[in-house]
Tab-separated table of C-alpha atoms and ligand atoms in Angstrom:
chain	number	residue	atom	x	y	z
R	1	MET	CA	35.774	181.546	107.149
R	2	SER	CA	38.309	180.971	104.388
R	3	GLY	CA	42.022	181.747	104.628
R	4	ALA	CA	43.327	185.216	104.061
R	5	GLY	CA	43.299	186.006	100.373
R	6	PRO	CA	45.389	188.571	98.574
R	7	ARG	CA	43.915	192.038	98.475
R	8	ALA	CA	43.718	192.967	94.869
R	9	ARG	CA	41.750	196.151	95.394
R	10	PRO	CA	43.829	199.324	95.024
R	11	PRO	CA	43.688	201.764	97.941
R	12	ALA	CA	40.618	203.899	97.461
R	13	ARG	CA	40.602	207.613	98.065
R	14	SER	CA	37.235	208.922	99.065
R	15	LEU	CA	35.641	211.796	97.264
R	16	SER	CA	33.708	214.150	99.370
R	17	GLY	CA	31.220	216.950	99.366
R	18	PRO	CA	30.068	218.634	96.197
R	19	THR	CA	32.293	216.580	93.853
R	20	ARG	CA	30.833	213.362	95.044
R	21	ALA	CA	27.262	214.676	95.037
R	22	ALA	CA	27.685	215.964	91.484
R	23	LEU	CA	29.129	212.697	90.218
R	24	VAL	CA	26.391	210.697	91.863
R	25	ALA	CA	23.771	212.965	90.320
R	26	LEU	CA	25.321	212.411	86.911
R	27	GLY	CA	25.291	208.695	87.460
R	28	LEU	CA	29.054	208.586	86.990
R	29	LEU	CA	29.766	207.416	90.491
R	30	ALA	CA	27.667	204.452	91.363
R	31	SER	CA	29.992	203.513	94.209
R	32	ALA	CA	27.745	203.256	97.237
R	33	ALA	CA	24.817	201.851	95.310
R	34	VAL	CA	26.584	199.327	93.128
R	35	ARG	CA	30.109	198.541	94.262
R	36	ALA	CA	29.473	198.280	97.990
R	37	ALA	CA	27.976	195.111	99.356
R	38	GLU	CA	24.483	195.595	100.712
R	39	ALA	CA	24.552	196.941	104.253
R	40	PRO	CA	23.271	194.306	106.668
R	41	ALA	CA	20.836	195.797	109.203
R	42	VAL	CA	23.242	195.000	112.018
R	43	ALA	CA	25.849	197.358	110.470
R	44	GLN	CA	23.798	200.388	111.589
R	45	ALA	CA	24.845	199.717	115.166
R	46	CYS	CA	28.523	200.005	114.238
R	47	LEU	CA	28.369	203.480	112.762
R	48	ALA	CA	28.065	205.272	116.098
R	49	CYS	CA	31.751	204.516	116.666
R	50	HIS	CA	33.124	203.407	113.263
R	51	GLY	CA	31.205	205.848	111.053
R	52	ASP	CA	32.446	209.048	109.430
R	53	ALA	CA	33.214	210.354	112.892
R	54	LEU	CA	35.140	207.920	115.085
R	55	ALA	CA	34.196	207.614	118.753
R	56	GLU	CA	35.338	205.875	121.936
R	57	GLY	CA	38.836	205.247	120.586
R	58	ALA	CA	37.519	203.169	117.678
R	59	PRO	CA	39.620	202.915	114.507
R	60	PRO	CA	38.133	203.089	111.011
R	61	ILE	CA	37.163	199.581	109.826
R	62	ALA	CA	35.988	200.395	106.278
R	63	GLY	CA	38.472	199.181	103.686
R	64	HIS	CA	40.098	196.433	105.768
R	65	SER	CA	39.911	192.986	104.175
R	66	SER	CA	36.809	190.978	104.932
R	67	ASN	CA	38.958	188.240	106.447
R	68	TYR	CA	40.670	190.640	108.818
R	69	ILE	CA	37.368	192.133	109.998
R	70	GLN	CA	35.757	188.724	110.500
R	71	LEU	CA	38.757	187.420	112.370
R	72	GLN	CA	38.801	190.356	114.785
R	73	LEU	CA	35.071	189.976	115.465
R	74	VAL	CA	35.582	186.281	116.212
R	75	PHE	CA	38.521	187.143	118.510
R	76	PHE	CA	36.379	189.704	120.397
R	77	ARG	CA	33.422	187.312	120.626
R	78	ALA	CA	35.637	184.591	122.065
R	79	GLY	CA	37.180	187.073	124.528
R	80	ARG	CA	40.628	186.458	123.049
R	81	ARG	CA	40.996	190.078	121.996
R	82	LYS	CA	40.222	192.150	125.063
R	83	ASN	CA	38.089	195.255	124.768
R	84	GLU	CA	35.052	195.833	126.916
R	85	ILE	CA	33.072	197.666	124.251
R	86	MET	CA	33.801	195.312	121.360
R	87	GLN	CA	33.430	192.157	123.431
R	88	GLY	CA	29.941	193.409	124.331
R	89	VAL	CA	29.141	194.182	120.695
R	90	ALA	CA	30.505	190.901	119.317
R	91	GLU	CA	28.737	188.756	121.889
R	92	GLY	CA	25.448	189.419	120.089
R	93	LEU	CA	26.696	188.576	116.594
R	94	SER	CA	25.989	185.289	114.800
R	95	ASP	CA	28.441	183.734	112.338
R	96	ASN	CA	26.210	184.984	109.529
R	97	ASP	CA	26.255	188.532	110.935
R	98	ILE	CA	30.048	188.404	111.084
R	99	ARG	CA	30.336	187.234	107.479
R	100	ALA	CA	27.946	189.950	106.273
R	101	LEU	CA	29.702	192.657	108.316
R	102	GLY	CA	33.120	191.639	107.008
R	103	LYS	CA	31.930	191.687	103.441
R	104	TYR	CA	30.110	194.985	103.837
R	105	PHE	CA	32.820	197.006	105.565
R	106	ALA	CA	35.500	195.584	103.255
R	107	SER	CA	33.519	196.857	100.274
R	108	LEU	CA	33.623	200.459	101.506
R	109	PRO	CA	36.595	202.732	100.790
R	110	PHE	CA	39.021	203.462	103.600
R	111	PRO	CA	38.220	206.950	104.892
R	112	ASP	CA	41.367	208.779	103.939
R	113	PRO	CA	41.466	212.403	104.993
R	114	PRO	CA	44.810	214.188	104.494
R	115	PRO	CA	47.343	213.066	107.130
R	116	PRO	CA	47.528	215.287	110.204
R	117	ALA	CA	50.306	217.910	110.207
R	118	ASP	CA	53.478	216.424	111.666
R	119	THR	CA	54.390	218.529	114.681
R	120	GLN	CA	57.036	216.053	115.910
R	121	PRO	CA	59.421	215.319	113.023
R	122	ASP	CA	62.050	213.899	115.409
R	123	LEU	CA	59.576	211.319	116.629
R	124	THR	CA	58.672	210.524	113.010
R	125	ARG	CA	62.334	209.878	112.200
R	126	ALA	CA	62.697	207.657	115.262
R	127	GLY	CA	59.593	205.752	114.118
R	128	ALA	CA	60.943	205.336	110.584
R	129	THR	CA	64.181	203.931	112.017
R	130	ALA	CA	62.335	201.505	114.300
R	131	ALA	CA	60.126	200.415	111.390
R	132	LEU	CA	63.210	199.598	109.295
R	133	GLN	CA	64.857	197.786	112.166
R	134	HIS	CA	61.791	195.607	112.813
R	135	ARG	CA	60.990	195.146	109.136
R	136	CYS	CA	57.380	196.282	109.524
R	137	ALA	CA	57.047	196.999	105.800
R	138	ALA	CA	58.010	193.426	104.883
R	139	CYS	CA	54.525	192.329	105.975
R	140	HIS	CA	52.463	195.535	105.822
R	141	GLY	CA	53.814	196.763	102.467
R	142	ASP	CA	56.051	199.689	101.559
R	143	ALA	CA	53.175	202.155	101.858
R	144	TYR	CA	51.719	200.289	104.871
R	145	LEU	CA	48.465	199.668	103.013
R	146	GLY	CA	48.396	195.991	103.974
R	147	ILE	CA	49.247	192.672	102.295
R	148	GLN	CA	47.178	189.530	102.800
R	149	ALA	CA	46.774	188.846	106.545
R	150	ALA	CA	48.638	192.030	107.504
R	151	PRO	CA	46.132	194.911	107.552
R	152	ARG	CA	46.565	198.488	106.487
R	153	VAL	CA	48.208	200.482	109.274
R	154	ALA	CA	48.950	203.747	107.436
R	155	ARG	CA	47.173	206.801	108.834
R	156	LEU	CA	45.209	205.010	111.546
R	157	PRO	CA	44.666	207.141	114.677
R	158	GLU	CA	47.942	207.453	116.614
R	159	ALA	CA	46.468	206.529	120.000
R	160	TYR	CA	44.834	203.443	118.499
R	161	LEU	CA	48.108	202.298	116.897
R	162	ALA	CA	49.995	202.679	120.178
R	163	LYS	CA	47.288	200.755	122.018
R	164	ALA	CA	47.298	197.978	119.409
R	165	LEU	CA	51.077	197.492	119.652
R	166	GLY	CA	50.916	197.536	123.453
R	167	ASP	CA	48.079	194.988	123.414
R	168	TYR	CA	50.050	192.579	121.211
R	169	ARG	CA	53.066	192.968	123.466
R	170	ALA	CA	50.933	192.327	126.568
R	171	ASN	CA	49.285	189.321	124.921
R	172	ALA	CA	45.883	190.993	125.297
R	173	ARG	CA	45.371	190.487	121.601
R	174	PRO	CA	46.033	187.356	119.540
R	175	SER	CA	47.735	187.678	116.201
R	176	SER	CA	46.801	185.846	113.053
R	177	GLY	CA	49.461	185.207	110.419
R	178	GLY	CA	51.525	182.745	112.471
R	179	ALA	CA	51.521	184.913	115.631
R	180	ALA	CA	53.410	187.500	113.588
R	181	MET	CA	52.539	190.541	115.685
R	182	THR	CA	52.958	188.870	119.050
R	183	GLU	CA	56.526	188.043	118.060
R	184	VAL	CA	57.296	191.459	116.587
R	185	ALA	CA	55.779	193.413	119.476
R	186	GLY	CA	57.597	191.357	122.081
R	187	SER	CA	60.837	193.148	121.268
R	188	LEU	CA	59.434	196.705	121.182
R	189	SER	CA	60.238	199.216	123.944
R	190	ASP	CA	57.745	201.853	125.093
R	191	ALA	CA	59.759	204.437	123.155
R	192	ASP	CA	59.600	202.258	120.002
R	193	ILE	CA	55.820	201.974	120.320
R	194	LYS	CA	55.375	205.725	120.761
R	195	ALA	CA	57.583	206.485	117.752
R	196	LEU	CA	56.097	203.778	115.505
R	197	ALA	CA	52.520	204.873	116.255
R	198	HIS	CA	53.406	208.468	115.437
R	199	TYR	CA	55.272	207.538	112.256
R	200	LEU	CA	52.413	205.412	110.895
R	201	ALA	CA	49.715	207.948	111.863
R	202	VAL	CA	51.323	210.815	109.938
R	203	LEU	CA	52.523	208.863	106.869
R	204	PRO	CA	51.992	211.036	103.803
X	1	HEC	C1	30.488	202.062	121.246
X	1	HEC	C2	31.533	202.061	120.234
X	1	HEC	C3	31.630	200.880	119.269
X	1	HEC	C4	30.623	200.272	118.551
X	1	HEC	C5	29.131	200.559	118.594
X	1	HEC	C6	31.279	199.287	117.716
X	1	HEC	N1	32.635	199.316	117.917
X	1	HEC	FE1	34.047	198.177	116.945
X	1	HEC	N2	35.526	199.020	118.056
X	1	HEC	C7	35.332	199.961	119.051
X	1	HEC	C8	36.603	200.208	119.719
X	1	HEC	C9	36.843	201.152	120.871
X	1	HEC	C10	37.567	199.394	119.066
X	1	HEC	C11	39.066	199.273	119.395
X	1	HEC	C12	39.250	198.105	120.331
X	1	HEC	C13	40.677	197.924	120.742
X	1	HEC	O1	41.340	198.900	121.086
X	1	HEC	O2	41.137	196.780	120.710
X	1	HEC	C14	36.857	198.667	118.031
X	1	HEC	C15	37.460	197.756	117.179
X	1	HEC	C16	36.798	197.073	116.170
X	1	HEC	C17	37.432	196.214	115.197
X	1	HEC	C18	38.915	195.911	115.088
X	1	HEC	C19	39.559	196.926	114.166
X	1	HEC	C20	41.001	196.677	113.901
X	1	HEC	O3	41.609	197.488	113.172
X	1	HEC	O4	41.562	195.691	114.385
X	1	HEC	C21	36.443	195.752	114.380
X	1	HEC	C22	36.619	194.811	113.186
X	1	HEC	C23	35.202	196.315	114.839
X	1	HEC	N3	35.442	197.114	115.929
X	1	HEC	C24	33.980	196.064	114.240
X	1	HEC	C25	32.760	196.555	114.722
X	1	HEC	C26	31.471	196.196	114.154
X	1	HEC	C27	31.281	195.307	112.956
X	1	HEC	C28	30.519	196.840	114.898
X	1	HEC	C29	29.009	196.748	114.774
X	1	HEC	C30	28.437	195.405	114.816
X	1	HEC	C31	31.222	197.618	115.918
X	1	HEC	N4	32.570	197.403	115.785
X	1	HEC	C32	30.609	198.441	116.852
X	1	HEC	C33	34.148	200.599	119.368
X	1	HEC	C34	32.904	200.270	118.871
X	2	HEC	C1	55.775	188.875	109.931
X	2	HEC	C2	54.775	189.819	109.458
X	2	HEC	C3	54.569	191.109	110.229
X	2	HEC	C4	55.527	192.009	110.634
X	2	HEC	C5	57.032	191.933	110.468
X	2	HEC	C6	54.796	193.095	111.245
X	2	HEC	N1	53.449	192.872	111.205
X	2	HEC	FE1	52.009	194.060	112.011
X	2	HEC	N2	50.585	192.678	111.565
X	2	HEC	C7	50.833	191.486	110.903
X	2	HEC	C8	49.607	190.702	110.883
X	2	HEC	C9	49.436	189.332	110.255
X	2	HEC	C10	48.631	191.466	111.559
X	2	HEC	C11	47.184	191.070	111.869
X	2	HEC	C12	47.202	190.356	113.206
X	2	HEC	C13	45.851	190.139	113.841
X	2	HEC	O1	45.111	189.284	113.368
X	2	HEC	O2	45.564	190.838	114.842
X	2	HEC	C14	49.283	192.705	111.976
X	2	HEC	C15	48.637	193.735	112.675
X	2	HEC	C16	49.227	194.932	113.011
X	2	HEC	C17	48.560	196.048	113.653
X	2	HEC	C18	47.090	196.100	114.066
X	2	HEC	C19	46.298	196.964	113.116
X	2	HEC	C20	44.886	197.216	113.575
X	2	HEC	O3	44.100	197.740	112.773
X	2	HEC	O4	44.555	196.915	114.721
X	2	HEC	C21	49.490	197.027	113.808
X	2	HEC	C22	49.276	198.401	114.433
X	2	HEC	C23	50.737	196.539	113.265
X	2	HEC	N3	50.546	195.261	112.784
X	2	HEC	C24	51.911	197.272	113.219
X	2	HEC	C25	53.165	196.728	112.915
X	2	HEC	C26	54.419	197.389	113.146
X	2	HEC	C27	54.569	198.806	113.709
X	2	HEC	C28	55.401	196.517	112.774
X	2	HEC	C29	56.896	196.679	112.919
X	2	HEC	C30	57.359	196.979	114.281
X	2	HEC	C31	54.740	195.320	112.291
X	2	HEC	N4	53.390	195.477	112.395
X	2	HEC	C32	55.409	194.217	111.802
X	2	HEC	C33	52.034	191.078	110.352
X	2	HEC	C34	53.264	191.660	110.601
């Protein structure tokens, strides 16, 4: 696995439904067929939880950098990132599978439905304040779409974000990038985590 490279690809918005079908029919949108890396057979098994519909508390993985995806799979396989489901999945993966999966899912656009309606604007403001205080954007980017080793965190599921921050704080999850997240999360309170997860999940 090589070091984390810069992510040059602009954030992709996914087209859906009739628009997409029409463009594909016209041959104007060759995305899936040409731009995406070829799906390795082992990727089929991932879609039950990481497909168009998310299940079991799984986050979307399409659109993360290949390095980030590979690293997380290696962490799960080694038992360094704790999650019963993913440790079971990763146990069966070879290094070649992991490389192919990273490349494939990184080549797909991030599924980007409109952000959920914000029913807790006070919590959003508290999250924005905490994010400034802890300089989250310095690593994740002003729009939280990720820079180098720091992945996209904008509009991930709120419960997943809260769990991720809690896991870093509890040392149940290692952090690449010079232990960046372990250090950051160490100083977060429960209230910070709740507010930050909400803020990032509803980012416009
Ligand atoms: C039965 C459901 C399930 C299946 C099948 C599954 N996953 Fe997961 N995956 C999860 C859950 C749940 C998490 C969140 C774990 C956590 O909270 O730490 C996750 C997390 C991940 C992450 C980390 C995402 C991040 O943002 O850090 C990656 C990468 C991943 N899975 C890849 C895969 C790949 C590749 C496959 C297929 C080989 C796969 N998963 C199959 C449920 C699943
Ligand atoms: C010094 C750089 C740095 C700072 C500051 C930082 N992060 Fe991170 N963040 C990272 C890196 C690097 C990763 C990937 C770590 C890994 O390999 O698990 C990460 C991962 C994450 C993840 C996991 C995403 C996923 O898909 O599982 C979340 C959530 C997150 N950061 C939120 C935050 C929040 C909220 C803040 C501010 C309180 C913050 N980060 C501040 C560098 C940083």
